[in-house]
Amino acid sequence: MSPDLPPDNPKRSPGGGHRLLLGNEAMAQGLYEAGCRVAAAYPGTPSTEILESLSTYQAGNLHLEWSVNEKIAVEVAAAASCAGLRSAAVMKQVGLNVALDPLMSLAYTGVVGGMVIIVADDPGPHSSQTEQDTRLLAMAAGVPVLDPVTPEEAREMVHQAYLISERYQTPVILRPVLRICHSRGPVGPVSDRYEGPGPAFVKDTNRWAATPRHRLTLHGELNRKLEKMPSDPLVSGMNGLWRPSKGQGEAAILASGTSAAYAMDLIAERGMDEEMPLFVVRCPWPLGEEGVVETLGGFKRILVLEETGPFLEILLRHRLNVSGRTDGLVPSEGEVTPDVVSEAMDAFFGISNLRSQISKSGEGERERLLSDPGSGIGNPLSEEPGAAAGAKPSPPTLCAGCPHRSSFWALKKTMPGAIYTGDIGCYTLGIELGAVDTVLCMGASISQAAGFYWAYRQSEGPAQPIAGVIGDSTFYHAGVPALINAVQQGAAFVLVIVDNGTTAMTGCQPTPGTGELLSGKEGRDVPLEEVVRGCGVKKLWIVDALDFDALSNSISTAAAAAAEGEMAVVISRSPCVLNITERQGAVPAVDLEICTACGVCTDRFGCPALVMEEDGVHIIADLCPGCGICIEVCPTGAIAAPGGRKG
Amino acid sequence: MKAVSSYDIVLAGRGGQGVIYLSRIMGQAALLQGLRIRTTETHGMAMRGGSVQCFVRVGEVHGPLFRKGSAALVMALHPGETSLALPHLREDGTVLISGGEGEKTGISLAGSQKLLALDADAIAVEQGNPRSANLALLGGAVGSVKGFPLEAWSIEAAIAGMGPAGTVERNLEIFRKGLNSF
């Protein structure tokens, strides 16, 4: 495998064994080809499909796992690399927060076999708590980071990352953004899998078990690596001009990631290769500043386009006259879309500059730009999408028959007025039922409930009921230490673990509770109730989430126990509707004579199978799996099971 | 007009309607025709019945998204999603909605934009596979939209190649019904 990225060639013809792949699938192909032997991940949008896709390759010498969380994924993969194998850890950007502890230390000890950490950023954010920029964390840790422009390039960068990793004995972060992970493009055929050396761990306590004294030495070694890397052609060769340019003039663009892709498209569309020189940075850290300054130093002003923070902009600020986020040309939050890039380029190059450049050519497009710069370059409908029509995106909602909806309804009914601490997963959507008041990060439902408990214990007023809701996968990920802490400290609240036996939000990956493995083989199950008891919980109810009366009774009894000072846990269990093969029950019937069209079932309960029409509520039979909870919800008794209660 | 280097399409629908599947069929068809294609899509939270927009670009491009006002075609699998997608449409672009003629009311167009409706759901239900309304709409695009870059033969090959087995014949029939609707 050539260490150099193939030159950017948009005419590289598809066909000839090309497959249309998601960026995530392209990176999986790269991991397979590069001979990755151990890959560990925790699912999270937009990174999930990388490991799922890798699991479809037939490789005998490849251990794949859904780890319990990202910290564990990094540690598992890192050990394999210390033993000399090529490894990978994969996560979304907020997952790196969880894995930051091993990463910081790993940067010091380094690795032997190549290690690639793929961290998917989510500018927007489309499916995350934050828009954080992983490049900043890579810099903080002292780990190189690569920023692909297209999905095809992301595959090639996996190879590049392994070469850098092995040459410098350091983990390397590959940072695709959502528009790399979740865009599709033609990717060339799978090349032969690299066969690296087998495991051979060489003991060296000064490195692998370094005490603070040796850590100082390791820190020095890390700094020397970071000094050397930028001038190594393996690294610096990734950065450079998109198309040849004069090398001096009024203004140029420096861009990375998909922002660079959009800049390429806009420059090509306008036919302004010469007027708008574009320097593409594929390795933003450690950045060979000298190389950048050599190429761009002849330009008076540089527009920096990147996601998500002003990373390159700040790095180069003292060397070049940069524009972008620091002077407001690029918004400081949100996705950098072609509209954002286009507007920034217009403002930066300015119409007077355009005029002087354009006089060389008389194409109609350029004339039009000059006569009416706002109409074509920007957007004829400059409002946000749909704003003119007053249209709003249809919000996501829990599925029809989702057992979580039953749990939230029971919780609201039995513990009205409670503070409801929520967590990360499909069940964050409990917001729409008014049963989620807080969402902070993975596992925080439990520790926040404990925090509220200690806060309200100091008040003289009536006791404040508190209920946390967490999913099974999130509980294994980060809930366990929080529950141990709450129990040990003597906090008392209700914790509902909504156990649907899967990681539903990201596409139904198995949890430790099922014993199922990513490989499809049977592993050992780690039953939820045993873990809860093991955390020291004495009051535990396990109940069918679709048995509404039993569920309500359990929560009610648990609330009474919590009021008596007990930590009370209810496991509300029923499989995710995406995983069931048989109906939950019969489709209920609505008696339109009784229905008052009050809207409780459609608006407050919010099941998508229920629709309000002029004569009352109707049930869309095709959508309804028959959970029957709406029968309990209807205040007038208009909804009933056919042939009697609960069908 | 801009120097067109790509034919840009917005697919608009709701989670569960097969918007992403449709983009994959289109992608495969483009590959078979030797065309370059790039698509992007939303996963995660939006999949729970929320609005889903998929962007498809046929041509020599690098980025998966395009500027507003530059799509040649909006295909709305759910008529209620049309107005959200309209800002992406070119001044002379076409909107193809899944729905009866009645669904056209309330969709206001600008300039020389064109609106077409095809009752894709009815076709799919009639052929016994209601989930494949997306393919009827794709047939409608091939049959009615001038300049649409994908051809019937490549789409049929993509449908046949991507399965799932057992549904191929019915899905091809649904696609052809859509194709011959205009």
GROMACS .gro file of C-alpha atoms in nm, chain A residues 98-489:
model
  392
   98VAL     CA    1  -1.560   0.863   2.813
   99ALA     CA    2  -1.239   0.724   2.661
  100LEU     CA    3  -1.025   1.030   2.729
  101ASP     CA    4  -0.863   0.875   3.035
  102PRO     CA    5  -0.693   0.586   2.853
  103LEU     CA    6  -0.622   0.806   2.548
  104MET     CA    7  -0.425   1.066   2.743
  105SER     CA    8  -0.207   0.802   2.901
  106LEU     CA    9  -0.176   0.594   2.584
  107ALA     CA   10  -0.028   0.894   2.404
  108TYR     CA   11   0.264   0.868   2.649
  109THR     CA   12   0.315   0.491   2.642
  110GLY     CA   13   0.245   0.467   2.270
  111VAL     CA   14   0.176   0.142   2.087
  112VAL     CA   15   0.372  -0.118   1.888
  113GLY     CA   16   0.122  -0.250   1.633
  114GLY     CA   17  -0.073   0.024   1.458
  115MET     CA   18  -0.374   0.162   1.642
  116VAL     CA   19  -0.644   0.370   1.477
  117ILE     CA   20  -0.912   0.539   1.684
  118ILE     CA   21  -1.202   0.641   1.463
  119VAL     CA   22  -1.401   0.921   1.624
  120ALA     CA   23  -1.705   1.045   1.432
  121ASP     CA   24  -1.793   1.410   1.485
  122ASP     CA   25  -2.148   1.539   1.449
  123PRO     CA   26  -2.156   1.905   1.343
  124GLY     CA   27  -2.516   2.014   1.345
  125PRO     CA   28  -2.560   1.833   1.581
  126HIS     CA   29  -2.788   1.577   1.420
  127SER     CA   30  -2.785   1.307   1.684
  128SER     CA   31  -2.564   1.416   1.975
  129GLN     CA   32  -2.549   1.626   2.292
  130THR     CA   33  -2.263   1.845   2.166
  131GLU     CA   34  -2.089   1.967   1.850
  132GLN     CA   35  -1.744   1.918   2.002
  133ASP     CA   36  -1.440   1.912   1.772
  134THR     CA   37  -1.233   1.596   1.824
  135ARG     CA   38  -0.923   1.764   1.675
  136LEU     CA   39  -0.896   1.975   1.992
  137LEU     CA   40  -0.896   1.663   2.211
  138ALA     CA   41  -0.639   1.498   1.985
  139MET     CA   42  -0.417   1.801   2.029
  140ALA     CA   43  -0.472   1.799   2.405
  141ALA     CA   44  -0.369   1.434   2.417
  142GLY     CA   45  -0.077   1.478   2.176
  143VAL     CA   46  -0.215   1.229   1.924
  144PRO     CA   47  -0.211   1.284   1.546
  145VAL     CA   48  -0.551   1.332   1.381
  146LEU     CA   49  -0.659   1.290   1.018
  147ASP     CA   50  -0.958   1.466   0.861
  148PRO     CA   51  -1.096   1.303   0.542
  149VAL     CA   52  -1.257   1.508   0.262
  150THR     CA   53  -1.466   1.226   0.109
  151PRO     CA   54  -1.577   0.871   0.208
  152GLU     CA   55  -1.334   0.722  -0.046
  153GLU     CA   56  -1.053   0.917   0.112
  154ALA     CA   57  -1.158   0.797   0.459
  155ARG     CA   58  -1.089   0.439   0.348
  156GLU     CA   59  -0.744   0.534   0.218
  157MET     CA   60  -0.670   0.727   0.537
  158VAL     CA   61  -0.717   0.412   0.744
  159HIS     CA   62  -0.407   0.273   0.570
  160GLN     CA   63  -0.225   0.602   0.612
  161ALA     CA   64  -0.316   0.613   0.982
  162TYR     CA   65  -0.169   0.266   1.041
  163LEU     CA   66   0.156   0.365   0.870
  164ILE     CA   67   0.191   0.680   1.082
  165SER     CA   68   0.091   0.486   1.393
  166GLU     CA   69   0.360   0.221   1.341
  167ARG     CA   70   0.633   0.460   1.232
  168TYR     CA   71   0.586   0.677   1.542
  169GLN     CA   72   0.446   0.412   1.778
  170THR     CA   73   0.147   0.632   1.857
  171PRO     CA   74  -0.227   0.586   1.832
  172VAL     CA   75  -0.373   0.790   1.545
  173ILE     CA   76  -0.722   0.939   1.543
  174LEU     CA   77  -0.922   0.935   1.221
  175ARG     CA   78  -1.190   1.203   1.254
  176PRO     CA   79  -1.467   1.173   0.994
  177VAL     CA   80  -1.766   1.407   1.031
  178LEU     CA   81  -2.125   1.287   0.991
  179ARG     CA   82  -2.126   1.383   0.622
  180ILE     CA   83  -1.839   1.141   0.565
  181CYS     CA   84  -1.986   0.860   0.778
  182HIS     CA   85  -2.333   0.893   0.634
  183SER     CA   86  -2.271   0.975   0.274
  184ARG     CA   87  -2.232   0.719  -0.001
  185GLY     CA   88  -1.993   0.716  -0.291
  186PRO     CA   89  -1.828   0.465  -0.527
  187VAL     CA   90  -1.542   0.281  -0.354
  188GLY     CA   91  -1.291   0.061  -0.535
  189PRO     CA   92  -1.262  -0.316  -0.493
  190VAL     CA   93  -1.135  -0.474  -0.171
  191SER     CA   94  -0.760  -0.524  -0.182
  192ASP     CA   95  -0.572  -0.811  -0.019
  193ARG     CA   96  -0.563  -0.810   0.359
  194TYR     CA   97  -0.228  -0.709   0.508
  195GLU     CA   98  -0.083  -0.985   0.721
  196GLY     CA   99   0.117  -0.831   1.003
  197PRO     CA  100   0.317  -1.005   1.274
  198GLY     CA  101   0.145  -1.211   1.544
  199PRO     CA  102   0.123  -1.117   1.912
  200ALA     CA  103   0.456  -1.068   2.091
  201PHE     CA  104   0.425  -0.848   2.398
  202VAL     CA  105   0.765  -0.726   2.514
  203LYS     CA  106   0.766  -0.650   2.885
  204ASP     CA  107   0.903  -0.306   2.970
  205THR     CA  108   0.773  -0.164   3.295
  206ASN     CA  109   0.940   0.173   3.232
  207ARG     CA  110   0.698   0.206   2.943
  208TRP     CA  111   0.387  -0.002   3.004
  209ALA     CA  112   0.372   0.051   3.379
  210ALA     CA  113   0.561   0.377   3.403
  211THR     CA  114   0.574   0.555   3.736
  212PRO     CA  115   0.563   0.935   3.741
  213ARG     CA  116   0.942   0.958   3.707
  214HIS     CA  117   0.937   0.755   3.385
  215ARG     CA  118   0.627   0.940   3.270
  216LEU     CA  119   0.842   1.251   3.243
  217THR     CA  120   1.070   1.063   3.005
  218LEU     CA  121   0.772   0.936   2.806
  219HIS     CA  122   0.632   1.288   2.783
  220GLY     CA  123   0.963   1.402   2.638
  221GLU     CA  124   0.955   1.118   2.383
  222LEU     CA  125   0.599   1.213   2.286
  223ASN     CA  126   0.702   1.573   2.234
  224ARG     CA  127   0.996   1.468   2.012
  225LYS     CA  128   0.759   1.255   1.799
  226LEU     CA  129   0.521   1.548   1.760
  227GLU     CA  130   0.811   1.771   1.655
  228LYS     CA  131   0.931   1.524   1.390
  229MET     CA  132   0.600   1.423   1.237
  230PRO     CA  133   0.505   1.745   1.052
  231SER     CA  134   0.817   1.737   0.832
  232ASP     CA  135   0.780   1.366   0.751
  233PRO     CA  136   0.646   1.336   0.392
  234LEU     CA  137   0.417   1.059   0.520
  235VAL     CA  138   0.234   1.330   0.717
  236SER     CA  139   0.308   1.654   0.532
  237GLY     CA  140   0.236   1.488   0.196
  238MET     CA  141  -0.129   1.475   0.289
  239ASN     CA  142  -0.158   1.853   0.294
  240GLY     CA  143  -0.129   2.069  -0.013
  241LEU     CA  144  -0.284   2.271  -0.291
  242TRP     CA  145  -0.589   2.119  -0.454
  243ARG     CA  146  -0.491   2.247  -0.796
  244PRO     CA  147  -0.173   2.426  -0.903
  245SER     CA  148  -0.169   2.796  -0.826
  246LYS     CA  149   0.056   3.095  -0.875
  247GLY     CA  150   0.149   3.091  -0.509
  248GLN     CA  151   0.085   3.454  -0.441
  249GLY     CA  152  -0.190   3.709  -0.464
  250GLU     CA  153  -0.467   3.876  -0.272
  251ALA     CA  154  -0.649   3.583  -0.118
  252ALA     CA  155  -0.659   3.203  -0.084
  253ILE     CA  156  -0.860   2.936   0.096
  254LEU     CA  157  -0.735   2.681   0.348
  255ALA     CA  158  -0.986   2.404   0.421
  256SER     CA  159  -1.023   2.059   0.573
  257GLY     CA  160  -1.287   1.785   0.585
  258THR     CA  161  -1.616   1.823   0.400
  259SER     CA  162  -1.572   2.201   0.406
  260ALA     CA  163  -1.289   2.142   0.158
  261ALA     CA  164  -1.518   1.922  -0.054
  262TYR     CA  165  -1.777   2.199  -0.073
  263ALA     CA  166  -1.511   2.456  -0.155
  264MET     CA  167  -1.389   2.232  -0.443
  265ASP     CA  168  -1.744   2.204  -0.579
  266LEU     CA  169  -1.808   2.578  -0.560
  267ILE     CA  170  -1.475   2.669  -0.716
  268ALA     CA  171  -1.530   2.419  -0.999
  269GLU     CA  172  -1.886   2.538  -1.053
  270ARG     CA  173  -1.766   2.894  -1.096
  271GLY     CA  174  -1.457   2.798  -1.296
  272MET     CA  175  -1.235   2.996  -1.061
  273ASP     CA  176  -0.945   2.760  -0.992
  274GLU     CA  177  -0.693   3.036  -1.045
  275GLU     CA  178  -0.878   3.311  -0.864
  276MET     CA  179  -0.950   3.098  -0.558
  277PRO     CA  180  -0.642   2.887  -0.471
  278LEU     CA  181  -0.740   2.607  -0.228
  279PHE     CA  182  -0.500   2.447   0.019
  280VAL     CA  183  -0.639   2.124   0.169
  281VAL     CA  184  -0.531   2.008   0.515
  282ARG     CA  185  -0.583   1.635   0.576
  283CYS     CA  186  -0.363   1.614   0.884
  284PRO     CA  187  -0.463   1.910   1.104
  285TRP     CA  188  -0.251   1.792   1.399
  286PRO     CA  189   0.042   1.795   1.431
  287LEU     CA  190   0.032   2.055   1.155
  288GLY     CA  191   0.341   2.128   0.949
  289GLU     CA  192   0.299   2.502   0.984
  290GLU     CA  193   0.615   2.569   0.784
  291GLY     CA  194   0.475   2.386   0.483
  292VAL     CA  195   0.151   2.577   0.500
  293VAL     CA  196   0.326   2.911   0.541
  294GLU     CA  197   0.565   2.832   0.251
  295THR     CA  198   0.269   2.774   0.021
  296LEU     CA  199   0.031   3.038   0.145
  297GLY     CA  200   0.270   3.302   0.276
  298GLY     CA  201   0.251   3.490  -0.055
  299PHE     CA  202  -0.119   3.560  -0.008
  300LYS     CA  203  -0.238   3.865   0.181
  301ARG     CA  204  -0.546   3.700   0.330
  302ILE     CA  205  -0.650   3.339   0.397
  303LEU     CA  206  -1.009   3.213   0.444
  304VAL     CA  207  -1.019   2.908   0.672
  305LEU     CA  208  -1.306   2.661   0.626
  306GLU     CA  209  -1.329   2.370   0.871
  307GLU     CA  210  -1.556   2.186   1.115
  308THR     CA  211  -1.644   2.230   1.393
  309GLY     CA  212  -1.427   2.482   1.575
  310PRO     CA  213  -1.165   2.733   1.456
  311PHE     CA  214  -0.883   2.480   1.501
  312LEU     CA  215  -0.658   2.550   1.200
  313GLU     CA  216  -0.757   2.913   1.217
  314ILE     CA  217  -0.618   2.952   1.568
  315LEU     CA  218  -0.307   2.741   1.492
  316LEU     CA  219  -0.215   2.964   1.198
  317ARG     CA  220  -0.330   3.297   1.333
  318HIS     CA  221   0.018   3.413   1.427
  319ARG     CA  222   0.165   3.303   1.091
  320LEU     CA  223  -0.101   3.405   0.839
  321ASN     CA  224  -0.370   3.670   0.809
  322VAL     CA  225  -0.667   3.437   0.859
  323SER     CA  226  -1.041   3.489   0.830
  324GLY     CA  227  -1.327   3.259   0.923
  325ARG     CA  228  -1.482   3.214   1.263
  326THR     CA  229  -1.253   3.455   1.440
  327ASP     CA  230  -1.390   3.744   1.232
  328GLY     CA  231  -1.745   3.616   1.192
  329LEU     CA  232  -1.735   3.507   0.826
  330VAL     CA  233  -1.819   3.151   0.931
  331PRO     CA  234  -2.084   3.086   1.199
  332SER     CA  235  -1.943   2.955   1.527
  333GLU     CA  236  -2.200   2.678   1.559
  334GLY     CA  237  -2.388   2.445   1.326
  335GLU     CA  238  -2.291   2.242   1.023
  336VAL     CA  239  -2.071   2.403   0.757
  337THR     CA  240  -2.299   2.349   0.457
  338PRO     CA  241  -2.241   2.454   0.094
  339ASP     CA  242  -2.455   2.763   0.168
  340VAL     CA  243  -2.228   2.859   0.458
  341VAL     CA  244  -1.916   2.800   0.247
  342SER     CA  245  -2.062   2.990  -0.046
  343GLU     CA  246  -2.157   3.292   0.163
  344ALA     CA  247  -1.820   3.297   0.338
  345MET     CA  248  -1.637   3.278   0.005
  346ASP     CA  249  -1.846   3.561  -0.138
  347ALA     CA  250  -1.789   3.784   0.158
  348PHE     CA  251  -1.420   3.700   0.169
  349PHE     CA  252  -1.336   3.744  -0.198
  350GLY     CA  253  -1.567   4.041  -0.229
  351ILE     CA  254  -1.740   4.148  -0.541
  352SER     CA  255  -1.470   4.400  -0.637
  353ASN     CA  256  -1.211   4.124  -0.629
  354LEU     CA  257  -1.438   3.902  -0.835
  355ARG     CA  258  -1.479   4.180  -1.090
  356SER     CA  259  -1.108   4.222  -1.140
  357GLN     CA  260  -1.056   3.849  -1.184
  358ILE     CA  261  -1.359   3.794  -1.398
  359SER     CA  262  -1.268   4.058  -1.655
  360LYS     CA  263  -1.034   3.799  -1.802
  361SER     CA  264  -1.325   3.585  -1.904
  362GLY     CA  265  -1.671   3.660  -2.030
  363GLU     CA  266  -1.875   3.358  -1.937
  364GLY     CA  267  -2.241   3.417  -1.872
  365GLU     CA  268  -2.226   3.273  -1.524
  366ARG     CA  269  -1.964   3.523  -1.417
  367GLU     CA  270  -2.158   3.811  -1.570
  368ARG     CA  271  -2.459   3.705  -1.376
  369LEU     CA  272  -2.263   3.684  -1.051
  370LEU     CA  273  -2.147   4.037  -1.104
  371SER     CA  274  -2.482   4.182  -1.192
  372ASP     CA  275  -2.665   4.014  -0.904
  373PRO     CA  276  -2.426   3.859  -0.659
  374GLY     CA  277  -2.698   3.779  -0.409
  375SER     CA  278  -2.930   3.579  -0.628
  376GLY     CA  279  -2.724   3.295  -0.759
  377ILE     CA  280  -2.440   3.261  -0.515
  378GLY     CA  281  -2.664   3.267  -0.215
  379ASN     CA  282  -3.005   3.119  -0.205
  380PRO     CA  283  -3.310   3.251  -0.387
  381LEU     CA  284  -3.513   3.136  -0.088
  382SER     CA  285  -3.282   3.268   0.175
  383GLU     CA  286  -3.502   3.164   0.466
  384GLU     CA  287  -3.432   2.848   0.658
  385PRO     CA  288  -3.579   2.543   0.482
  386GLY     CA  289  -3.954   2.557   0.507
  387ALA     CA  290  -3.964   2.886   0.689
  388ALA     CA  291  -4.153   3.055   0.408
  389ALA     CA  292  -4.422   2.792   0.409
  390GLY     CA  293  -4.429   2.776   0.789
  391ALA     CA  294  -4.341   2.408   0.763
  392LYS     CA  295  -4.173   2.234   1.051
  393PRO     CA  296  -3.986   1.906   1.037
  394SER     CA  297  -4.191   1.618   1.170
  395PRO     CA  298  -4.034   1.539   1.509
  396PRO     CA  299  -3.905   1.193   1.592
  397THR     CA  300  -4.131   0.990   1.816
  398LEU     CA  301  -4.136   0.659   2.003
  399CYS     CA  302  -4.265   0.381   1.776
  400ALA     CA  303  -4.623   0.255   1.795
  401GLY     CA  304  -4.624  -0.021   2.055
  402CYS     CA  305  -4.292   0.094   2.208
  403PRO     CA  306  -4.282  -0.042   2.563
  404HIS     CA  307  -4.110   0.279   2.679
  405ARG     CA  308  -4.431   0.472   2.617
  406SER     CA  309  -4.609   0.245   2.864
  407SER     CA  310  -4.333   0.296   3.123
  408PHE     CA  311  -4.347   0.674   3.092
  409TRP     CA  312  -4.728   0.680   3.115
  410ALA     CA  313  -4.721   0.461   3.426
  411LEU     CA  314  -4.450   0.678   3.580
  412LYS     CA  315  -4.642   0.999   3.514
  413LYS     CA  316  -4.960   0.847   3.652
  414THR     CA  317  -4.812   0.699   3.970
  415MET     CA  318  -4.556   0.968   4.049
  416PRO     CA  319  -4.708   1.298   3.935
  417GLY     CA  320  -4.503   1.597   4.037
  418ALA     CA  321  -4.179   1.400   4.056
  419ILE     CA  322  -3.853   1.527   3.913
  420TYR     CA  323  -3.782   1.294   3.621
  421THR     CA  324  -3.415   1.253   3.534
  422GLY     CA  325  -3.366   1.107   3.187
  423ASP     CA  326  -3.082   0.954   2.991
  424ILE     CA  327  -2.945   0.890   2.642
  425GLY     CA  328  -3.135   0.660   2.406
  426CYS     CA  329  -3.471   0.631   2.229
  427TYR     CA  330  -3.633   0.694   2.566
  428THR     CA  331  -3.498   1.050   2.565
  429LEU     CA  332  -3.819   1.095   2.362
  430GLY     CA  333  -4.008   1.056   2.692
  431ILE     CA  334  -3.979   1.436   2.679
  432GLU     CA  335  -4.290   1.433   2.459
  433LEU     CA  336  -4.485   1.255   2.734
  434GLY     CA  337  -4.364   1.505   2.993
  435ALA     CA  338  -4.174   1.233   3.178
  436VAL     CA  339  -3.817   1.351   3.113
  437ASP     CA  340  -3.693   1.670   3.279
  438THR     CA  341  -3.316   1.633   3.239
  439VAL     CA  342  -3.077   1.473   2.989
  440LEU     CA  343  -2.707   1.533   3.048
  441CYS     CA  344  -2.493   1.241   2.933
  442MET     CA  345  -2.472   0.861   2.948
  443GLY     CA  346  -2.563   0.734   3.296
  444ALA     CA  347  -2.640   1.075   3.446
  445SER     CA  348  -3.006   0.989   3.514
  446ILE     CA  349  -2.893   0.797   3.823
  447SER     CA  350  -2.634   1.038   3.958
  448GLN     CA  351  -2.854   1.338   3.887
  449ALA     CA  352  -3.144   1.172   4.070
  450ALA     CA  353  -2.907   1.123   4.364
  451GLY     CA  354  -2.797   1.486   4.342
  452PHE     CA  355  -3.159   1.606   4.345
  453TYR     CA  356  -3.222   1.379   4.641
  454TRP     CA  357  -2.938   1.535   4.843
  455ALA     CA  358  -3.042   1.885   4.738
  456TYR     CA  359  -3.405   1.840   4.848
  457ARG     CA  360  -3.310   1.661   5.171
  458GLN     CA  361  -3.183   1.995   5.292
  459SER     CA  362  -3.526   2.152   5.251
  460GLU     CA  363  -3.783   2.161   5.530
  461GLY     CA  364  -4.079   2.125   5.293
  462PRO     CA  365  -4.264   1.809   5.191
  463ALA     CA  366  -4.047   1.537   5.041
  464GLN     CA  367  -3.979   1.577   4.670
  465PRO     CA  368  -4.038   1.252   4.477
  466ILE     CA  369  -3.759   1.177   4.228
  467ALA     CA  370  -3.757   0.919   3.949
  468GLY     CA  371  -3.477   0.835   3.707
  469VAL     CA  372  -3.525   0.650   3.379
  470ILE     CA  373  -3.240   0.470   3.206
  471GLY     CA  374  -3.222   0.210   2.927
  472ASP     CA  375  -3.054  -0.126   2.965
  473SER     CA  376  -2.760  -0.056   2.734
  474THR     CA  377  -2.695   0.284   2.891
  475PHE     CA  378  -2.716   0.126   3.236
  476TYR     CA  379  -2.436  -0.119   3.150
  477HIS     CA  380  -2.238   0.163   2.982
  478ALA     CA  381  -2.227   0.418   3.264
  479GLY     CA  382  -2.514   0.351   3.505
  480VAL     CA  383  -2.348   0.083   3.716
  481PRO     CA  384  -2.092   0.301   3.902
  482ALA     CA  385  -2.362   0.568   3.948
  483LEU     CA  386  -2.598   0.316   4.108
  484ILE     CA  387  -2.326   0.179   4.337
  485ASN     CA  388  -2.254   0.536   4.441
  486ALA     CA  389  -2.621   0.619   4.505
  487VAL     CA  390  -2.672   0.305   4.714
  488GLN     CA  391  -2.352   0.348   4.913
  489GLN     CA  392  -2.431   0.712   4.993
   0.00000   0.00000   0.00000
